[in-house]
Coordinates of C-alpha atoms and ligand atoms in Angstrom, one line a residue:
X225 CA 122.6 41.6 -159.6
X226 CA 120.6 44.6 -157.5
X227 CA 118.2 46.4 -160.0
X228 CA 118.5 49.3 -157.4
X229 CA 121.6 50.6 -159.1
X230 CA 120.1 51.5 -162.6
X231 CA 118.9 55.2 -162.9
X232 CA 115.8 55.2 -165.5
X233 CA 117.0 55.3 -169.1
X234 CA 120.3 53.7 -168.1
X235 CA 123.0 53.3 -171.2
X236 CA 125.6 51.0 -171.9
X237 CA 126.8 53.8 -174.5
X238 CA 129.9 55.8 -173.1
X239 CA 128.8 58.8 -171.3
X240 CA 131.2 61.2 -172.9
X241 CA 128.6 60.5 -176.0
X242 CA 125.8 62.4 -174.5
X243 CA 127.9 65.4 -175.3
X244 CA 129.8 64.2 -178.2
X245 CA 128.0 62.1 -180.0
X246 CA 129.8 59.6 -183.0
X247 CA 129.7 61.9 -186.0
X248 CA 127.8 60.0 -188.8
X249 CA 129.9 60.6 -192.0
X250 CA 127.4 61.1 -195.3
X251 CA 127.3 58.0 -197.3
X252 CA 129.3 59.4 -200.3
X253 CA 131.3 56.5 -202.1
X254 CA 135.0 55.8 -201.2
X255 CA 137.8 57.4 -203.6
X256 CA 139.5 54.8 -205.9
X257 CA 143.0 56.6 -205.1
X258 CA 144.2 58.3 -202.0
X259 CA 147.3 60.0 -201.0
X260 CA 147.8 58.4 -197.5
X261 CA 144.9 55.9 -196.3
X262 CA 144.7 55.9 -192.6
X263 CA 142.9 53.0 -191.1
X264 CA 141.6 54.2 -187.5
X265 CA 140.5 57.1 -186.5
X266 CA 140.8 57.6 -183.0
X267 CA 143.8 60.1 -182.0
X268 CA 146.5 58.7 -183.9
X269 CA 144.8 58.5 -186.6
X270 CA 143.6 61.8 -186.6
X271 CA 146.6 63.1 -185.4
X272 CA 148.4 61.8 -188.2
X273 CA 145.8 63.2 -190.9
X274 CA 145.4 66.7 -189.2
X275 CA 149.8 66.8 -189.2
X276 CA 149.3 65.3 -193.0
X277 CA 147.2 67.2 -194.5
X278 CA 148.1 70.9 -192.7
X279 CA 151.8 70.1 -194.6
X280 CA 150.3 69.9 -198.0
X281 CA 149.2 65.7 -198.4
X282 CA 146.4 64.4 -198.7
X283 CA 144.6 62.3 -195.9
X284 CA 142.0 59.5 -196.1
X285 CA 140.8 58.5 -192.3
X286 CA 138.7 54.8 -192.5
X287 CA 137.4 53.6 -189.3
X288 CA 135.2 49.9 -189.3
X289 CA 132.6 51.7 -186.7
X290 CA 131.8 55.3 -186.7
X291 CA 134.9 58.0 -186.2
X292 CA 136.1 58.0 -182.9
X293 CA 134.3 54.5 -181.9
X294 CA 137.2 53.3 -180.3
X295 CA 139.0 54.0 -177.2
X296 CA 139.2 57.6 -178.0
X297 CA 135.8 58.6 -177.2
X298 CA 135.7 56.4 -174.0
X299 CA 138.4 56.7 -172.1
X300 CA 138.9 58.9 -169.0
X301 CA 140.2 61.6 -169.8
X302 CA 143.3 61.7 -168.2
X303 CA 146.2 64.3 -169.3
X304 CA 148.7 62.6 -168.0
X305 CA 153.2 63.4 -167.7
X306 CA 154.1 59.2 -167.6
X307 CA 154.2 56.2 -168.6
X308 CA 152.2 53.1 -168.2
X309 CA 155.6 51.5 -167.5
X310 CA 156.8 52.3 -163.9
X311 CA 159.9 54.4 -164.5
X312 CA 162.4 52.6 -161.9
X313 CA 162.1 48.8 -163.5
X314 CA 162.2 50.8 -167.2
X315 CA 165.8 52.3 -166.5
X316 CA 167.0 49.0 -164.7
X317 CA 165.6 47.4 -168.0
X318 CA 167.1 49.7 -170.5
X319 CA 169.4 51.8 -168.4
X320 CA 169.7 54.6 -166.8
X321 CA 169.5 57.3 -170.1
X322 CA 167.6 55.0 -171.8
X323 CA 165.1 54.8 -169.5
X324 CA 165.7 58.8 -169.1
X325 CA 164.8 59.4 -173.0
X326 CA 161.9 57.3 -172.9
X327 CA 160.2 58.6 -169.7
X328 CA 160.8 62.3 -171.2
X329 CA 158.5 61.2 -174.2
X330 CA 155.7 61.5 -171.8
X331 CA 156.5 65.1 -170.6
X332 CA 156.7 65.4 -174.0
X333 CA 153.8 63.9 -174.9
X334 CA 151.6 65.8 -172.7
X335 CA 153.3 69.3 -173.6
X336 CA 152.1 68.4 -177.1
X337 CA 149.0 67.6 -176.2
X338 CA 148.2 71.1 -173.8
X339 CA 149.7 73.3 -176.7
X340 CA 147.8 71.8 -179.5
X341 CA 143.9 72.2 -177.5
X342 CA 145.7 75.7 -177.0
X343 CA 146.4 76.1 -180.1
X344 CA 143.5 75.0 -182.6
X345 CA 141.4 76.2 -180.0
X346 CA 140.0 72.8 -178.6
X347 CA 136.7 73.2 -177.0
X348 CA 136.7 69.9 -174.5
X349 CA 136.7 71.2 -171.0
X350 CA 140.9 70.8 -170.6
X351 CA 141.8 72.1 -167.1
X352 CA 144.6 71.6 -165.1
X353 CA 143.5 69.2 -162.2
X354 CA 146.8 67.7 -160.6
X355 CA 146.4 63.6 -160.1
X356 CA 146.3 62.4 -156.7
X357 CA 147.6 58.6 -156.7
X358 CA 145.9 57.2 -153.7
X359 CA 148.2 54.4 -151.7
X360 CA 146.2 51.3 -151.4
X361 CA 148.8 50.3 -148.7
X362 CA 151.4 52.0 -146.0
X363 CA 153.9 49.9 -148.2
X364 CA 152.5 51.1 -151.4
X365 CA 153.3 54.9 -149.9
X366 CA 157.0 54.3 -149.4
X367 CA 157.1 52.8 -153.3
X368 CA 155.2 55.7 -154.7
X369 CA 157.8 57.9 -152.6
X370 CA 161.1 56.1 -153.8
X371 CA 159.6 56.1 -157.6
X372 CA 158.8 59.4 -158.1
X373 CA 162.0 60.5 -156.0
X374 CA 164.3 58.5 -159.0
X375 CA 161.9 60.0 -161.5
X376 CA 163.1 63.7 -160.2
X377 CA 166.6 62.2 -159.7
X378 CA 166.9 61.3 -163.0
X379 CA 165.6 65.3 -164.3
X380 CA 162.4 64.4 -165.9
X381 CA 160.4 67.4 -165.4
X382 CA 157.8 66.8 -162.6
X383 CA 156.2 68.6 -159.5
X384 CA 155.7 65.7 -157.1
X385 CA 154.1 66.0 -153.9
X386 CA 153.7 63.5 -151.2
X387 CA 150.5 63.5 -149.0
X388 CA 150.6 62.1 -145.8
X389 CA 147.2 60.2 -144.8
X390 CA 146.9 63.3 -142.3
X391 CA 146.0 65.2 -145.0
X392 CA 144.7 63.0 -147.7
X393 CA 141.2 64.0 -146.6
X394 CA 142.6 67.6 -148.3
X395 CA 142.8 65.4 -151.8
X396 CA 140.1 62.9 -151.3
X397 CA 137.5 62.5 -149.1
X398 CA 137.5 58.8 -147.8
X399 CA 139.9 57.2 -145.1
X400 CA 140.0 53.9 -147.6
X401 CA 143.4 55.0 -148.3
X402 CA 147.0 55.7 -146.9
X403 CA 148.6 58.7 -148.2
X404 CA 149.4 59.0 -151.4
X405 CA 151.3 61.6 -154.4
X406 CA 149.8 64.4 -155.7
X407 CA 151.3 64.9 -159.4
X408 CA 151.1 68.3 -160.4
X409 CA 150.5 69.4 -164.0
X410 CA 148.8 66.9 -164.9
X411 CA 145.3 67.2 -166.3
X412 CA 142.0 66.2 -167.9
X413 CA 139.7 66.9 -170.7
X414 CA 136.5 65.8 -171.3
X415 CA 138.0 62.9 -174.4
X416 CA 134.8 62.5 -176.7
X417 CA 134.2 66.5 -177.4
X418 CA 138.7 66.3 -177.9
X419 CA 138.3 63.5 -180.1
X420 CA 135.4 65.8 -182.0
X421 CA 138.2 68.9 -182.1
X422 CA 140.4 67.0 -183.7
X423 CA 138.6 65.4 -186.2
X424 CA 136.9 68.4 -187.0
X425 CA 140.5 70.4 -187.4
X426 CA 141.5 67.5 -189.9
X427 CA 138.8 67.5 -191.8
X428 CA 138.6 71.7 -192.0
X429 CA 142.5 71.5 -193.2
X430 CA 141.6 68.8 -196.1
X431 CA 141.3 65.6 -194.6
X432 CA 138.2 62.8 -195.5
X433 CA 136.7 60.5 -193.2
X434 CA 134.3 57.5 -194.3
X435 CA 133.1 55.8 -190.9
X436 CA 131.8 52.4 -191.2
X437 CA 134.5 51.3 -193.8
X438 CA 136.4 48.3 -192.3
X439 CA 139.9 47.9 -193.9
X440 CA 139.7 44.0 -194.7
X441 CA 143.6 43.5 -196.2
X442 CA 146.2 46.4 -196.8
X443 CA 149.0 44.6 -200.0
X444 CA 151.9 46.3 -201.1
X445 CA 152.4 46.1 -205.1
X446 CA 154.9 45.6 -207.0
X447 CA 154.9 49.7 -207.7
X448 CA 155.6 49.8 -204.0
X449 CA 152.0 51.6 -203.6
X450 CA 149.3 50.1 -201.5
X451 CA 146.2 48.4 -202.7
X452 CA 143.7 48.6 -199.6
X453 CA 140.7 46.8 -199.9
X454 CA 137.3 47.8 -197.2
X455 CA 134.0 46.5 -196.7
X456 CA 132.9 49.3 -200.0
X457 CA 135.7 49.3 -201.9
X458 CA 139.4 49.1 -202.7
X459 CA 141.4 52.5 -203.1
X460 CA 144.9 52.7 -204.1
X461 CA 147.1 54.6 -201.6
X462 CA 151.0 56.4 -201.9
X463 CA 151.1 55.7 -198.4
X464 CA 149.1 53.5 -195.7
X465 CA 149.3 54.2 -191.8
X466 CA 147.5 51.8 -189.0
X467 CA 146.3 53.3 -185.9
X468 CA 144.2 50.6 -184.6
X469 CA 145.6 50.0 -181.1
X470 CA 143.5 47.9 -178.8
X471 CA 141.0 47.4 -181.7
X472 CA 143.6 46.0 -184.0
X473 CA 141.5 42.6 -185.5
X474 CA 142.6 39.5 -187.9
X475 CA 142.7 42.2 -191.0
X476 CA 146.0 43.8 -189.7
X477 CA 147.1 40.1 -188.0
X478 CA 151.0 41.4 -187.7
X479 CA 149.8 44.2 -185.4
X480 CA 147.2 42.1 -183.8
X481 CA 149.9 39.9 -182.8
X482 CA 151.7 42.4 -180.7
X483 CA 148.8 44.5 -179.0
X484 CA 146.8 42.8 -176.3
X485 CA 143.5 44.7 -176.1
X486 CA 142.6 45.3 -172.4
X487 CA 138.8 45.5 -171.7
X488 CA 138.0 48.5 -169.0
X489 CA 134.9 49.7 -168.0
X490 CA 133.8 52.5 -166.8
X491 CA 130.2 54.1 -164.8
X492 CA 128.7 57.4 -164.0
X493 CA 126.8 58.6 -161.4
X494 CA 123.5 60.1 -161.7
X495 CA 123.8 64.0 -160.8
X496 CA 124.7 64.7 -157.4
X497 CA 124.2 67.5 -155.1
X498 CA 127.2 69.8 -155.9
X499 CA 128.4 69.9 -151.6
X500 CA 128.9 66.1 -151.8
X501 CA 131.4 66.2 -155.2
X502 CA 133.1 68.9 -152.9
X503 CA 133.2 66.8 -150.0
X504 CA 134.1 63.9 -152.3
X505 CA 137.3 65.1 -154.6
X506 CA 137.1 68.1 -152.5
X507 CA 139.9 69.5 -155.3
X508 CA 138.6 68.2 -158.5
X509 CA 141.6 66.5 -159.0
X510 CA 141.7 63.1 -160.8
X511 CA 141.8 60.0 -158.8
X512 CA 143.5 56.7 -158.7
X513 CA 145.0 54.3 -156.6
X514 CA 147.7 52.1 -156.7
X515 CA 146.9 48.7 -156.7
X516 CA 148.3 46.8 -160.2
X517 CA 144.7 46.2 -161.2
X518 CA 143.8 50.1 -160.3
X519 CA 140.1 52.2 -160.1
X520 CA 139.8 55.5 -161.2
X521 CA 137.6 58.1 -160.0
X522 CA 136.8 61.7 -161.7
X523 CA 134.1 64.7 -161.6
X524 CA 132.5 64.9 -164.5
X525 CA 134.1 67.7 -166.8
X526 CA 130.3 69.4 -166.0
X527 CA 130.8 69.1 -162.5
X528 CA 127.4 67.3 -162.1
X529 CA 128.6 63.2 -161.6
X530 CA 131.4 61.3 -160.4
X531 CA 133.3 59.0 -163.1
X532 CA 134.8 55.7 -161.8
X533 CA 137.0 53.2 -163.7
X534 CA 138.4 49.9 -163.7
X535 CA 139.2 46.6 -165.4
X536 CA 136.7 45.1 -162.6
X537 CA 137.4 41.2 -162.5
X538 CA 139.0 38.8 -164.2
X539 CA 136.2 37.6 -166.9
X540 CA 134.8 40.1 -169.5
X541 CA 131.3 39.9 -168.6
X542 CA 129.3 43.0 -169.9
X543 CA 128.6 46.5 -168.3
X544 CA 125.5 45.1 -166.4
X545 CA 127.7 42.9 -164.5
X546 CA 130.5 45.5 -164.5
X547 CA 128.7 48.4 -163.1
X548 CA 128.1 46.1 -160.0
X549 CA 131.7 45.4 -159.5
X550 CA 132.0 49.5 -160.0
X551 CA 129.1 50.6 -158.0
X552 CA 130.8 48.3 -155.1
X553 CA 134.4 49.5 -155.6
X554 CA 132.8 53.0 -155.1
X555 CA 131.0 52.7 -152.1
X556 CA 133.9 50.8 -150.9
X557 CA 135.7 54.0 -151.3
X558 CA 133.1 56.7 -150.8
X559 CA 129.9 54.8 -148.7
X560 CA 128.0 57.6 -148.6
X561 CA 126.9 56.9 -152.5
X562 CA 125.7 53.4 -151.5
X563 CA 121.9 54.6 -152.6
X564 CA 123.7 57.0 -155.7
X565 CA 122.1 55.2 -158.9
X566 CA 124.3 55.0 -162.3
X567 CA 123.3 56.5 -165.3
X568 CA 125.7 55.3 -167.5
X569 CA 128.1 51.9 -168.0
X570 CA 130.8 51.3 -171.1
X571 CA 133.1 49.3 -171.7
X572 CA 136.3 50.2 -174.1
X573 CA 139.5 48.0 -175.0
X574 CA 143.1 49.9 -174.3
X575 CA 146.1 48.2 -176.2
X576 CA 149.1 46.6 -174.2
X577 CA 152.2 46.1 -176.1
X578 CA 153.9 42.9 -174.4
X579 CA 157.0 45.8 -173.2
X580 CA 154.4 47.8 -171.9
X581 CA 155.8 50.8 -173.9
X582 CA 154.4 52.8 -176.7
X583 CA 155.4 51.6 -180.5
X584 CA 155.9 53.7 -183.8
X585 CA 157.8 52.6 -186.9
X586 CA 157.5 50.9 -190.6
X587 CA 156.5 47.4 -191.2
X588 CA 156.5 46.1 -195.1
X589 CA 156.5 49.7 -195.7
X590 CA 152.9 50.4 -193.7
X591 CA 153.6 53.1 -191.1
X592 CA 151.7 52.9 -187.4
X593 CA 151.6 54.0 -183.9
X594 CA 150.1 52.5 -181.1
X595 CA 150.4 50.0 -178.0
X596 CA 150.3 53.5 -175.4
X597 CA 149.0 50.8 -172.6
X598 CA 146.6 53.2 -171.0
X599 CA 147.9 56.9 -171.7
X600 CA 147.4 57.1 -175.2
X601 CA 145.6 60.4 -174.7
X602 CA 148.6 62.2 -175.1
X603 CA 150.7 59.6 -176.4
X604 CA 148.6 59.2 -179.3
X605 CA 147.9 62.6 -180.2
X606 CA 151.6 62.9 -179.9
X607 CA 152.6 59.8 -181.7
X608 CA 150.1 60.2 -184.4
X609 CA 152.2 63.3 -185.3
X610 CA 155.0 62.2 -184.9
X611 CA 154.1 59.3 -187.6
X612 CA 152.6 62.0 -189.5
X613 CA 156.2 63.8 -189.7
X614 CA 157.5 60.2 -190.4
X615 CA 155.1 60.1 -193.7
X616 CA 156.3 63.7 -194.8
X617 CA 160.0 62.3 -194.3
X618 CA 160.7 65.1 -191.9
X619 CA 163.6 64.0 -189.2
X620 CA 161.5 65.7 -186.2
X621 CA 159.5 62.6 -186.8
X622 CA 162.0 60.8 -185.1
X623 CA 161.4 59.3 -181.6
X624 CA 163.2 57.7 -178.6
X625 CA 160.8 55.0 -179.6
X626 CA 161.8 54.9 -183.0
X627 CA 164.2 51.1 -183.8
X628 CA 162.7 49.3 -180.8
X629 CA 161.2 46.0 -181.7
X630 CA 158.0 45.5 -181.2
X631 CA 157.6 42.1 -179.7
X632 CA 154.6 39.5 -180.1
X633 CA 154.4 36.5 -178.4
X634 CA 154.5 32.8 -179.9
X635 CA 151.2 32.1 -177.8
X636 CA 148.5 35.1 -178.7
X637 CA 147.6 35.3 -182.4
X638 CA 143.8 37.5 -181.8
X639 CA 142.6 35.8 -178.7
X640 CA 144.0 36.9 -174.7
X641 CA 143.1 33.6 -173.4
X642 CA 145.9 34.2 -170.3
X643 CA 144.2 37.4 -169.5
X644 CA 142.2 35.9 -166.8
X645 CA 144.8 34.5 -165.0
X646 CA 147.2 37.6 -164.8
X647 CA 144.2 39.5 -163.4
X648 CA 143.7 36.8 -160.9
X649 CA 147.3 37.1 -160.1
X650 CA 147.2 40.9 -159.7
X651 CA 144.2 40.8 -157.8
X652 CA 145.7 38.3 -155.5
X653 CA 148.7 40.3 -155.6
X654 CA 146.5 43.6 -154.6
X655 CA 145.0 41.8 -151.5
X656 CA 147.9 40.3 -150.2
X657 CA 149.8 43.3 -150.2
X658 CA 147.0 44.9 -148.3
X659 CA 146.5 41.3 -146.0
X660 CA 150.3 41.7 -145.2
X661 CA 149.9 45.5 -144.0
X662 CA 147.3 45.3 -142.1
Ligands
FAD959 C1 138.2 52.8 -170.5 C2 139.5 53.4 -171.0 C3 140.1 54.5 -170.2 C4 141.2 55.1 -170.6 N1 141.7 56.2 -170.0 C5 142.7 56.9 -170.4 C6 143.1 58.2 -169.9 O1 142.4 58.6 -168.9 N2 144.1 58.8 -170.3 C7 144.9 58.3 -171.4 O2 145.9 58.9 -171.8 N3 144.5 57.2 -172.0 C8 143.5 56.5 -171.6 N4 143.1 55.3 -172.2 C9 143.8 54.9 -173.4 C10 143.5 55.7 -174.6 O3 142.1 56.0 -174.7 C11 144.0 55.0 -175.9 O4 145.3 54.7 -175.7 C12 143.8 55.9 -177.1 O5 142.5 56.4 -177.2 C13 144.2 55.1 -178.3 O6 143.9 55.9 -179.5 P1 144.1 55.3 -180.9 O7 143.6 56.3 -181.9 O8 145.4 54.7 -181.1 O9 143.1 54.0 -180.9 P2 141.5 54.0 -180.8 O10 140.9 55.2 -180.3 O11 141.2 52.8 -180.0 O12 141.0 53.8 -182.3 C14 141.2 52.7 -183.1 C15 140.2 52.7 -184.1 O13 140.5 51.7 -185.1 C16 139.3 51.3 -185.7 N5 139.6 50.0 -186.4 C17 140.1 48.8 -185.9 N6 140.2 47.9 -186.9 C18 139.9 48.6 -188.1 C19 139.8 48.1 -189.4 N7 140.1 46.9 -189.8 N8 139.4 49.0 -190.4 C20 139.1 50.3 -190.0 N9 139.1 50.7 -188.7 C21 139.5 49.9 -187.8 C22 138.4 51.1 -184.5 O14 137.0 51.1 -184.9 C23 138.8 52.3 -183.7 O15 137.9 53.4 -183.8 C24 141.9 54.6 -171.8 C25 141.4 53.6 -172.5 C26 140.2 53.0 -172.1 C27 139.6 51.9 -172.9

């Protein structure tokens, strides 16, 4: 491992905390009864308690690690319009409306999301960027062509542009690439100082939040309330929601069982001169190719750094190894940063449901949302509400996602010992598809 790469002070904190740091809640002791007990309190769990309690309930967010710990304060930021699941196999899977409904739910989705920072007034850098999908192959080109082409067939709203590798230099400035699409109306916010909004909008309207409170076993009595026992205390709850996602541990085993948690990392730069993030993502759009296993690249909501992001490997090793494999995989794509030095290097775990699509509904009477499989920025803000609606038994809780079953799998009960080989697989996959073009 070169040293060289390590600005002084180096973290293996998210960046995003620098400017929004974990609230620490105040050590008061845990209610004995609550109204609704949400365990998580990432964006669908905040969601949910901000839609709760601004309708009259009552709202008490738990999270095992300070609010926000999870993969809402270290993703990338990305506003996205789709799903994780490629839209043509999802209507060959489902059909053709089917497939229809559910893409819409990400249009959706991120309409939700753009009107609420609106709205409450979110303070978290949200600007319209546009997403440039960079094609990691001529093939990969003609794909992304014919996918978004049935997307627009089918009438999901979306502004597709194609960019010839004439003028990808316009979008990006490497000639790693071979074209790619730009998406238009998509976005990107800066997601720890969203995740702060948020929370602080609950907790204005009503809401509690007791960090560092690990639910240890949720049981539903006889009364058909909910005894939910945490690390200090038990507290009797009307109504219990899990929003755990890709943090979802042994304590809520049924979820565990369907949500695979994906381990991403992610680096930023030092500062750099402002002419060379010009020359770099010459548009300040947000970056990524299209490889199965993809990087992602972003300016820093600031406008200082350059953000890149991958799952980087097969193993989990730690962010010291992983900034390596990200320092490489940017200079691969921009080598004029060969000498750039990293500040920062985190690592954070997304949640995969086994269908690759997002999940709401009612299990032994607990609500939940989660499994958004890498776009749970809007997904979850949007789903959390949506579960929200559910607890107030409004019918605009209801979903194209809602009666779908949510699938585990006989062989993964907490640990992802065949994660290795599928990234092996889509790695090989991503290097023979480029092998082949060449
Ligand atoms: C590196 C990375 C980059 C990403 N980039 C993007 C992006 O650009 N755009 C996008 O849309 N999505 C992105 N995602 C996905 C997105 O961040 C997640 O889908 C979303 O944050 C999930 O929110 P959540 O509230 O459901 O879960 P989380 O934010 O993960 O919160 C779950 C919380 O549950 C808590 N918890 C777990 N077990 C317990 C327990 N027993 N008791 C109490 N609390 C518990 C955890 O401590 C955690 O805080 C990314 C994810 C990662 C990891």
């Amino acid at each position: 491992m070169s040293a060289d790469i390590f600005a002084p002070g180096f973290k293996t904190d998210p960046y995003w905390w620098e400017a929004a740091p974990r609230p620490q809640t105040p050590a008061k002791p845990l209610p004995t009864e609550a109204d609704v007990v949400i365990v998580g309190s990432g964006y669908t769990g905040t969601s949910a308690a901000l839609t709760l309690v601004r309708n009259g309930r009552g709202a008490l967010l738990l999270d095992a690690e300070d609010p926000g710990y999870g993969a809402s304060s270290r993703n990338a930021g990305y506003v996205g319009r789709t799903l994780w699941h490629k839209f043509e196999p999802l209507s060959r899977k489902y059909g053709k409306e089917a497939g229809k409904d559910l893409a819409s739910q990400a249009v959706e989705a991120h309409n939700y999301v753009v009107n609420l920072i609106e709205k409450e007034q979110i303070r978290c850098h949200f600007k319209y960027t546009s997403r440039f999908i960079a094609a990691h192959t001529p093939s990969h080109y003609k794909k992304l062509t014919k996918d978004y082409d049935k997307l627009r067939d089918a009438g999901i709203e979306m502004n597709v542009e194609m960019v010839p590798k004439e003028r990808q230099r316009e979008e990006i400035g490497s000639d790693r690439y071979h074209g790619g699409v730009l998406l238009h109306g998509a976005g990107a916010v800066h997601p720890g100082l969203y995740h702060l909004g948020l929370l602080e909008r609950a907790v204005a309207s009503g809401a509690e939040v007791h960090g560092r409170t690990k639910v240890t076993n949720i049981v539903r009595e006889n009364d058909g309330r909910f005894t939910v026992t945490t690390a200090r205390g038990t507290v009797r709850a009307k109504d219990v929601i899990v929003a755990t996602c890709g943090y979802s541990g042994p304590e809520v085993k049924w979820f565990q069982h369907r949500i695979l948690p994906i381990k991403l990392f992610q680096i930023a730069t030092e500062p750099l001169p402002k002419e060379t993030l010009d020359r770099l993502i010459p548009r300040g759009r947000t970056l990524m190719d299209s490889k199965i296993n993809i990087y992602w690249f972003r300016r820093s909501p600031d406008d200082t750094r350059i953000i890149v992001g991958g799952r980087c490997g097969t193993e989990d090793g730690g962010p010291l190894d992983k900034a390596q494999v990200l320092h490489e995989a940017m200079t691969e794509v921009f080598p004029e940063l060969k000498s750039v030095k990293l500040t920062h290097c985190w690592e954070g775990q997304t949640g995969l449901s086994f269908d690759e699509l997002p999940h709401i509904g009612t299990h032994d009477g607990v609500h939940y949302a989660m499994g958004y499989c890498g776009v749970g920025m809007p997904m979850g803000t949007y789903l959390g509400n949506k579960v929200g609606l559910k607890v107030l038994g409004k019918p605009e809780g209801k979903t194209p996602f809602d009666g779908r079953p949510f699938p585990g799998r006989s062989y993964y009960w907490g640990r992802p010992w065949f994660v290795p080989f599928i990234m092996a697989y889509y790695n090989f996959m991503d290097w023979w598809d480029r092998f082949t073009s060449k």
